[in-house]
Tab-separated table of C-alpha atoms (C1' of nucleotides) in Angstrom:
chain	number	residue	atom	x	y	z
A	440	UNK	CA	29.842	-3.899	-58.376
A	441	UNK	CA	28.678	-4.065	-54.592
A	442	UNK	CA	27.033	-0.688	-55.170
A	443	UNK	CA	25.615	-0.241	-59.001
A	444	UNK	CA	25.707	3.440	-59.733
A	445	UNK	CA	22.276	3.266	-61.195
A	446	UNK	CA	20.691	1.572	-58.147
A	447	UNK	CA	17.343	3.442	-57.815
A	448	UNK	CA	17.664	5.122	-54.399
A	449	UNK	CA	15.124	7.541	-53.154
A	450	UNK	CA	16.474	11.161	-53.168
A	451	UNK	CA	17.496	12.252	-49.540
A	452	UNK	CA	14.357	14.227	-48.971
A	453	UNK	CA	11.993	11.276	-49.655
A	454	UNK	CA	14.409	9.106	-47.498
A	455	UNK	CA	14.054	11.626	-44.530
A	456	UNK	CA	10.322	11.935	-44.971
A	457	UNK	CA	10.266	8.408	-44.854
A	458	UNK	CA	11.944	8.402	-41.741
A	459	UNK	CA	9.753	11.135	-40.216
A	460	UNK	CA	6.834	9.327	-41.500
A	461	UNK	CA	8.252	5.816	-39.551
A	462	UNK	CA	8.808	7.933	-36.281
A	463	UNK	CA	4.872	9.413	-36.162
A	464	UNK	CA	4.057	5.683	-37.001
A	465	UNK	CA	5.886	4.681	-34.126
A	466	UNK	CA	4.204	7.403	-31.804
A	467	UNK	CA	0.643	6.657	-33.215
A	468	UNK	CA	0.936	3.368	-32.442
A	469	UNK	CA	2.342	3.624	-29.193
A	470	UNK	CA	-0.642	6.241	-28.333
A	471	UNK	CA	-3.264	3.869	-29.724
A	472	UNK	CA	-1.854	1.104	-27.464
A	473	UNK	CA	-2.071	3.010	-24.462
A	474	UNK	CA	-5.398	4.487	-25.155
A	475	UNK	CA	-6.687	0.788	-25.702
A	476	UNK	CA	-4.710	-0.222	-22.314
A	477	UNK	CA	-6.352	2.278	-20.563
A	478	UNK	CA	-9.786	0.422	-21.021
A	479	UNK	CA	-8.276	-3.091	-20.585
A	480	UNK	CA	-8.287	-3.641	-23.983
A	481	UNK	CA	-5.365	-5.056	-26.544
A	482	UNK	CA	-4.883	-3.449	-29.549
A	483	UNK	CA	-6.502	-6.023	-32.144
A	484	UNK	CA	-9.480	-5.769	-29.475
A	485	UNK	CA	-9.755	-2.176	-29.830
A	486	UNK	CA	-9.214	-2.180	-33.711
A	487	UNK	CA	-12.053	-4.450	-33.970
A	488	UNK	CA	-14.307	-2.791	-31.483
A	489	UNK	CA	-13.870	0.333	-33.780
A	490	UNK	CA	-15.111	-1.039	-36.645
A	491	UNK	CA	-18.271	-2.845	-35.131
A	492	UNK	CA	-18.881	0.692	-33.578
A	493	UNK	CA	-19.813	1.802	-37.219
A	494	UNK	CA	-22.103	-1.074	-37.917
A	495	UNK	CA	-22.139	-4.684	-37.459
A	496	UNK	CA	-20.037	-6.751	-39.702
A	497	UNK	CA	-19.920	-10.606	-40.574
A	498	UNK	CA	-16.857	-12.235	-39.137
A	499	UNK	CA	-15.535	-12.879	-42.410
A	500	UNK	CA	-15.673	-8.993	-43.698
A	501	UNK	CA	-13.854	-8.409	-40.230
A	502	UNK	CA	-10.813	-10.506	-40.941
A	503	UNK	CA	-10.819	-8.992	-44.888
A	504	UNK	CA	-10.640	-4.996	-42.678
A	505	UNK	CA	-8.356	-6.520	-40.212
A	506	UNK	CA	-6.356	-8.433	-42.699
A	507	UNK	CA	-6.056	-11.589	-40.735
A	508	UNK	CA	-7.782	-14.930	-40.835
A	509	UNK	CA	-11.025	-15.634	-40.258
A	510	UNK	CA	-10.170	-18.059	-37.325
A	511	UNK	CA	-8.408	-15.332	-35.145
A	512	UNK	CA	-11.798	-12.942	-35.452
A	513	UNK	CA	-13.533	-15.813	-33.294
A	514	UNK	CA	-11.004	-15.460	-30.316
A	515	UNK	CA	-11.385	-11.761	-30.715
A	516	UNK	CA	-14.836	-11.799	-30.810
A	517	UNK	CA	-14.976	-14.384	-28.091
A	518	UNK	CA	-13.307	-12.240	-25.460
A	519	UNK	CA	-15.105	-8.875	-26.438
A	520	UNK	CA	-18.461	-10.669	-26.044
A	521	UNK	CA	-17.428	-12.298	-22.769
A	522	UNK	CA	-17.133	-8.857	-21.675
A	523	UNK	CA	-20.450	-7.757	-23.136
A	524	UNK	CA	-18.670	-4.896	-25.711
A	525	UNK	CA	-19.749	-7.150	-28.818
A	526	UNK	CA	-22.549	-9.484	-29.448
A	527	UNK	CA	-23.133	-11.866	-32.486
A	528	UNK	CA	-26.674	-11.839	-34.065
A	529	UNK	CA	-27.847	-14.150	-36.740
A	530	UNK	CA	-28.201	-12.995	-40.445
A	531	UNK	CA	-31.750	-13.344	-41.707
A	532	UNK	CA	-30.777	-13.559	-45.047
A	533	UNK	CA	-28.332	-16.438	-45.081
A	534	UNK	CA	-28.123	-18.402	-41.939
A	535	UNK	CA	-24.300	-19.629	-42.417
A	536	UNK	CA	-23.214	-15.956	-41.423
A	537	UNK	CA	-23.155	-14.498	-37.805
A	538	UNK	CA	-23.231	-10.681	-37.643
A	539	UNK	CA	-20.575	-9.138	-34.979
A	540	UNK	CA	-22.262	-5.963	-33.468
A	541	UNK	CA	-21.162	-3.636	-30.742
A	542	UNK	CA	-23.329	-3.627	-27.645
A	543	UNK	CA	-24.301	0.259	-26.599
A	544	UNK	CA	-21.421	-0.434	-24.045
A	545	UNK	CA	-19.324	-1.188	-26.669
A	546	UNK	CA	-20.235	1.601	-28.496
A	547	UNK	CA	-19.474	3.536	-25.304
A	548	UNK	CA	-15.981	2.163	-25.069
A	549	UNK	CA	-15.012	2.964	-28.654
A	550	UNK	CA	-16.045	6.486	-28.442
A	551	UNK	CA	-14.153	7.084	-25.210
A	552	UNK	CA	-11.381	5.265	-26.973
A	553	UNK	CA	-11.099	7.635	-30.033
A	554	UNK	CA	-11.673	10.478	-27.815
A	555	UNK	CA	-8.248	9.313	-25.407
A	556	UNK	CA	-6.085	9.482	-28.583
A	557	UNK	CA	-3.918	12.188	-27.284
A	558	UNK	CA	-2.166	12.471	-30.872
A	559	UNK	CA	-4.868	14.192	-32.165
A	560	UNK	CA	-4.342	16.951	-29.990
A	561	UNK	CA	-1.058	17.519	-28.980
A	562	UNK	CA	1.301	17.163	-31.715
A	563	UNK	CA	-1.171	18.836	-34.146
A	564	UNK	CA	-1.678	21.504	-31.997
A	565	UNK	CA	1.788	22.887	-32.620
A	566	UNK	CA	0.642	23.729	-36.144
A	567	UNK	CA	-1.391	26.829	-37.445
A	568	UNK	CA	-4.505	26.193	-39.126
A	569	UNK	CA	-2.994	26.477	-42.558
A	570	UNK	CA	-0.069	24.283	-41.811
A	571	UNK	CA	-3.107	21.678	-40.722
A	572	UNK	CA	-5.015	22.409	-44.138
A	573	UNK	CA	-1.341	22.055	-45.905
A	574	UNK	CA	-0.630	18.880	-44.112
A	575	UNK	CA	-4.231	17.780	-44.751
A	576	UNK	CA	-3.665	18.422	-48.357
A	577	UNK	CA	-0.176	16.546	-48.784
A	578	UNK	CA	-1.712	13.405	-46.841
A	579	UNK	CA	-4.737	12.944	-49.449
A	580	UNK	CA	-2.534	13.274	-52.199
A	581	UNK	CA	-0.043	10.738	-50.678
A	582	UNK	CA	-2.833	8.196	-50.362
A	583	UNK	CA	-4.849	9.047	-53.622
A	584	UNK	CA	-7.567	10.442	-51.900
A	585	UNK	CA	-7.732	13.707	-53.196
B	434	UNK	CA	-25.608	17.013	-20.578
B	435	UNK	CA	-25.035	13.804	-22.407
B	436	UNK	CA	-22.933	16.106	-24.841
B	437	UNK	CA	-21.315	19.217	-22.582
B	438	UNK	CA	-21.004	22.171	-25.032
B	439	UNK	CA	-17.923	23.074	-24.165
B	440	UNK	CA	-16.121	19.318	-24.776
B	441	UNK	CA	-12.653	20.129	-25.978
B	442	UNK	CA	-13.370	18.422	-29.511
B	443	UNK	CA	-10.610	19.052	-32.063
B	444	UNK	CA	-11.565	20.856	-34.896
B	445	UNK	CA	-12.654	19.040	-38.324
B	446	UNK	CA	-9.194	19.791	-40.069
B	447	UNK	CA	-7.436	18.154	-36.959
B	448	UNK	CA	-9.741	15.295	-36.939
B	449	UNK	CA	-9.444	14.408	-40.519
B	450	UNK	CA	-5.690	15.092	-40.494
B	451	UNK	CA	-5.789	12.565	-37.818
B	452	UNK	CA	-7.761	9.911	-39.638
B	453	UNK	CA	-5.195	10.348	-42.428
B	454	UNK	CA	-2.463	9.627	-40.284
B	455	UNK	CA	-4.147	6.477	-38.981
B	456	UNK	CA	-4.492	5.357	-42.741
B	457	UNK	CA	-0.659	6.041	-43.204
B	458	UNK	CA	0.201	4.513	-40.551
B	459	UNK	CA	-2.004	1.460	-41.673
B	460	UNK	CA	-0.298	1.512	-44.844
B	461	UNK	CA	3.021	1.794	-43.363
B	462	UNK	CA	2.752	-1.194	-40.953
B	463	UNK	CA	1.224	-3.179	-43.619
B	464	UNK	CA	4.143	-2.543	-45.912
B	465	UNK	CA	6.621	-3.216	-43.305
B	466	UNK	CA	5.361	-6.447	-41.880
B	467	UNK	CA	5.157	-7.466	-45.534
B	468	UNK	CA	8.675	-6.912	-46.071
B	469	UNK	CA	9.917	-8.409	-43.000
B	470	UNK	CA	7.825	-11.662	-44.131
B	471	UNK	CA	9.646	-11.511	-47.234
B	472	UNK	CA	12.771	-12.320	-45.290
B	473	UNK	CA	10.673	-14.534	-43.127
B	474	UNK	CA	11.177	-12.360	-40.241
B	475	UNK	CA	8.262	-11.224	-37.953
B	476	UNK	CA	7.806	-7.346	-37.644
B	477	UNK	CA	9.831	-7.359	-33.892
B	478	UNK	CA	12.287	-9.509	-35.044
B	479	UNK	CA	12.692	-6.832	-38.262
B	480	UNK	CA	12.573	-3.896	-35.844
B	481	UNK	CA	15.196	-5.528	-33.769
B	482	UNK	CA	17.337	-6.394	-36.278
B	483	UNK	CA	17.000	-3.029	-37.990
B	484	UNK	CA	18.514	-1.249	-34.667
B	485	UNK	CA	21.252	-3.856	-34.544
B	486	UNK	CA	22.216	-2.931	-38.164
B	487	UNK	CA	23.387	0.466	-36.618
B	488	UNK	CA	25.103	-0.505	-33.758
B	489	UNK	CA	25.409	-3.177	-31.355
B	490	UNK	CA	23.243	-2.763	-28.158
B	491	UNK	CA	23.189	-4.464	-24.741
B	492	UNK	CA	19.961	-6.645	-24.084
B	493	UNK	CA	18.671	-4.118	-21.927
B	494	UNK	CA	19.245	-1.033	-24.282
B	495	UNK	CA	17.155	-3.344	-27.296
B	496	UNK	CA	14.166	-3.282	-24.446
B	497	UNK	CA	14.076	0.221	-23.662
B	498	UNK	CA	14.389	0.995	-27.697
B	499	UNK	CA	11.634	-1.473	-28.469
B	500	UNK	CA	9.708	-0.496	-25.512
B	501	UNK	CA	8.925	-4.032	-24.251
B	502	UNK	CA	10.315	-5.682	-21.189
B	503	UNK	CA	13.822	-7.264	-21.309
B	504	UNK	CA	12.851	-10.856	-21.271
B	505	UNK	CA	11.176	-10.771	-24.528
B	506	UNK	CA	14.392	-9.481	-25.958
B	507	UNK	CA	16.201	-12.765	-24.944
B	508	UNK	CA	13.593	-14.599	-26.982
B	509	UNK	CA	13.607	-12.395	-30.096
B	510	UNK	CA	17.572	-12.527	-30.116
B	511	UNK	CA	17.805	-16.305	-29.604
B	512	UNK	CA	15.603	-16.793	-32.797
B	513	UNK	CA	18.020	-14.436	-34.966
B	514	UNK	CA	20.550	-15.838	-33.313
B	515	UNK	CA	19.821	-19.662	-34.563
B	516	UNK	CA	19.256	-18.162	-37.809
B	517	UNK	CA	22.925	-16.499	-38.162
B	518	UNK	CA	21.366	-12.928	-38.527
B	519	UNK	CA	22.344	-11.747	-34.766
B	520	UNK	CA	24.911	-12.720	-32.135
B	521	UNK	CA	25.742	-12.422	-28.647
B	522	UNK	CA	28.976	-10.728	-27.610
B	523	UNK	CA	30.360	-9.961	-24.120
B	524	UNK	CA	31.152	-6.556	-22.863
B	525	UNK	CA	34.723	-6.219	-22.143
B	526	UNK	CA	33.370	-3.087	-19.209
B	527	UNK	CA	30.849	-5.275	-17.482
B	528	UNK	CA	30.718	-8.834	-17.313
B	529	UNK	CA	27.078	-8.938	-16.589
B	530	UNK	CA	26.336	-7.313	-20.339
B	531	UNK	CA	25.653	-9.109	-23.556
B	532	UNK	CA	26.012	-6.988	-26.623
B	533	UNK	CA	23.860	-7.927	-29.164
B	534	UNK	CA	25.166	-7.539	-33.015
B	535	UNK	CA	23.904	-8.431	-36.414
B	536	UNK	CA	26.044	-10.418	-38.373
B	537	UNK	CA	27.569	-9.202	-41.992
B	538	UNK	CA	24.164	-11.550	-43.210
B	539	UNK	CA	22.208	-9.782	-40.533
B	540	UNK	CA	23.487	-6.684	-41.836
B	541	UNK	CA	22.365	-7.511	-45.533
B	542	UNK	CA	19.084	-8.566	-44.612
B	543	UNK	CA	18.548	-4.889	-42.570
B	544	UNK	CA	19.927	-3.170	-45.970
B	545	UNK	CA	17.611	-5.359	-48.051
B	546	UNK	CA	14.051	-4.957	-45.815
B	547	UNK	CA	14.992	-1.180	-45.586
B	548	UNK	CA	15.407	-0.601	-49.413
B	549	UNK	CA	12.220	-3.212	-50.070
B	550	UNK	CA	9.946	-0.801	-47.998
B	551	UNK	CA	7.641	0.374	-51.345
B	552	UNK	CA	6.252	3.143	-49.148
B	553	UNK	CA	9.659	4.767	-49.602
B	554	UNK	CA	8.529	5.252	-53.319
B	555	UNK	CA	5.177	4.906	-54.539
B	556	UNK	CA	2.897	7.296	-52.293
B	557	UNK	CA	5.879	9.661	-52.159
B	558	UNK	CA	6.500	9.725	-56.131
B	559	UNK	CA	3.229	11.164	-56.521
B	560	UNK	CA	4.317	14.526	-54.832
B	561	UNK	CA	6.579	17.073	-56.196
B	562	UNK	CA	9.875	17.955	-54.712
B	563	UNK	CA	8.587	21.368	-53.468
B	564	UNK	CA	5.740	18.964	-51.832
B	565	UNK	CA	7.990	16.573	-50.218
B	566	UNK	CA	10.081	19.132	-48.846
B	567	UNK	CA	6.937	20.765	-47.383
B	568	UNK	CA	5.795	17.827	-46.047
B	569	UNK	CA	9.091	17.371	-44.289
B	570	UNK	CA	8.956	20.792	-42.594
B	571	UNK	CA	5.521	19.875	-41.489
B	572	UNK	CA	6.365	16.527	-39.888
B	573	UNK	CA	9.179	18.121	-38.192
B	574	UNK	CA	7.191	20.424	-36.375
B	575	UNK	CA	4.760	17.891	-35.500
B	576	UNK	CA	7.249	15.649	-33.728
B	577	UNK	CA	8.677	18.807	-32.170
B	578	UNK	CA	11.995	18.142	-34.105
B	579	UNK	CA	12.823	21.064	-36.083
C	1455	DT	C1'	-19.754	-28.162	-54.439
C	1456	DA	C1'	-18.545	-23.750	-52.649
C	1457	DT	C1'	-18.930	-20.659	-48.393
C	1458	DT	C1'	-19.168	-19.461	-43.407
C	1459	DG	C1'	-17.486	-19.668	-38.852
C	1460	DT	C1'	-15.261	-22.842	-36.107
C	1461	DT	C1'	-12.180	-25.719	-33.594
C	1462	DA	C1'	-7.488	-27.921	-32.980
C	1463	DT	C1'	-2.740	-26.713	-33.080
C	1464	DA	C1'	1.478	-24.695	-33.051
C	1465	DC	C1'	4.477	-20.447	-33.255
C	1466	DT	C1'	5.485	-15.755	-32.032
C	1467	DC	C1'	4.953	-11.771	-28.976
C	1468	DT	C1'	3.647	-10.093	-24.391
C	1469	DA	C1'	4.155	-9.467	-19.301
C	1470	DT	C1'	5.034	-11.040	-14.702
C	1471	DA	C1'	7.966	-12.964	-11.502
C	1472	DA	C1'	11.895	-15.887	-9.837
C	1473	DC	C1'	16.535	-17.167	-10.742
C	1474	DT	C1'	22.000	-16.443	-11.465
C	1475	DA	C1'	25.848	-13.948	-11.964
C	1476	DT	C1'	28.073	-10.249	-11.887
C	1477	DA	C1'	28.734	-5.117	-10.035
D	1031	DT	C1'	21.910	-4.208	-2.331
D	1032	DA	C1'	21.360	-3.263	-7.048
D	1033	DT	C1'	21.621	-4.527	-11.783
D	1034	DA	C1'	21.974	-7.426	-16.430
D	1035	DG	C1'	20.410	-11.376	-18.230
D	1036	DT	C1'	17.703	-15.268	-18.350
D	1037	DT	C1'	14.102	-18.801	-17.307
D	1038	DA	C1'	9.447	-20.323	-16.308
D	1039	DT	C1'	4.429	-19.103	-17.154
D	1040	DA	C1'	0.668	-17.540	-18.736
D	1041	DG	C1'	-2.392	-15.008	-22.054
D	1042	DA	C1'	-3.147	-12.808	-26.555
D	1043	DG	C1'	-2.541	-12.665	-31.970
D	1044	DT	C1'	-1.276	-15.164	-35.660
D	1045	DA	C1'	-1.275	-18.642	-39.656
D	1046	DT	C1'	-2.638	-23.665	-41.232
D	1047	DA	C1'	-6.147	-27.096	-41.518
D	1048	DA	C1'	-9.685	-29.928	-41.207
D	1049	DC	C1'	-14.592	-29.689	-39.892
D	1050	DA	C1'	-20.013	-28.538	-39.430
D	1051	DA	C1'	-23.793	-25.985	-41.154
D	1052	DT	C1'	-25.827	-24.140	-44.844
D	1053	DA	C1'	-26.014	-22.437	-49.493
DNA sequence: TATTGTTATACTCTATAACTATA
DNA sequence: TATAGTTATAGAGTATAACAATA
């Protein structure tokens, strides 16, 4: 009874893929934190800044995208604002809303951050172009994108 | 000069793969944190407990594996020990060392945690067996394993 | 009344530095 | 002296609850 014969365990290949993905996740995260650190940013600050580099967003939307409580966003934006990387703007359409926006300096840092990700180069460099396309297709399918 | 013609930018396929990996990382992390939360564990506690479920480890080694300072491990092990999921044992070979070990309850929780990872089933379920094998091979190559 | 953002609070994770007990 | 683990401290992220301004 301790090991029901019909326990739905993933097959061995799936289990190994999950483990490999875990390794990729660990490596990617490590790389991201390091790249953020090179700009004296925490991971959370780097993620928020990267979002704002695309478009200004209300504090509430930032919380949704970062999957955290709105009260946290206040503090993270505060710290980025002190450093001149982010600014708060009023929303003409709704005076309750504050739009957080990356400054020019903030966008510059975000771009350097993105380009500093080693993971974009080294591990993938070991694959041929055909293999990268194959990997792209499999990841798309996995994520339900394609 | 603002955009050097020979700036080594990854090709478009590589860039898209990196973005897809970012999505996978976000999804995996979210899933892991949620699974941990279902057992009232933080992510750091879940990762430490999962390591100890394999084998007892000196505090120092735990810090190395978790890539954090040894002083942090003290607190995380403290909290898991209060809940009876982990215990500290002396190392007969070196009285300076404390071996952290998962209790039986701790190993049970670690197993449930592992089996609770939805990511092990849903996204990969959309791939055929051949595709999963192909993905396994590509990830191995990427990580320099195979 | 409902929503947006903030403040106040408490807990966890994190790094640094200083301490202890062993080696 | 050097190493293993701890303590003390401070900063940052997190969730919860209560609040002011606006809708």
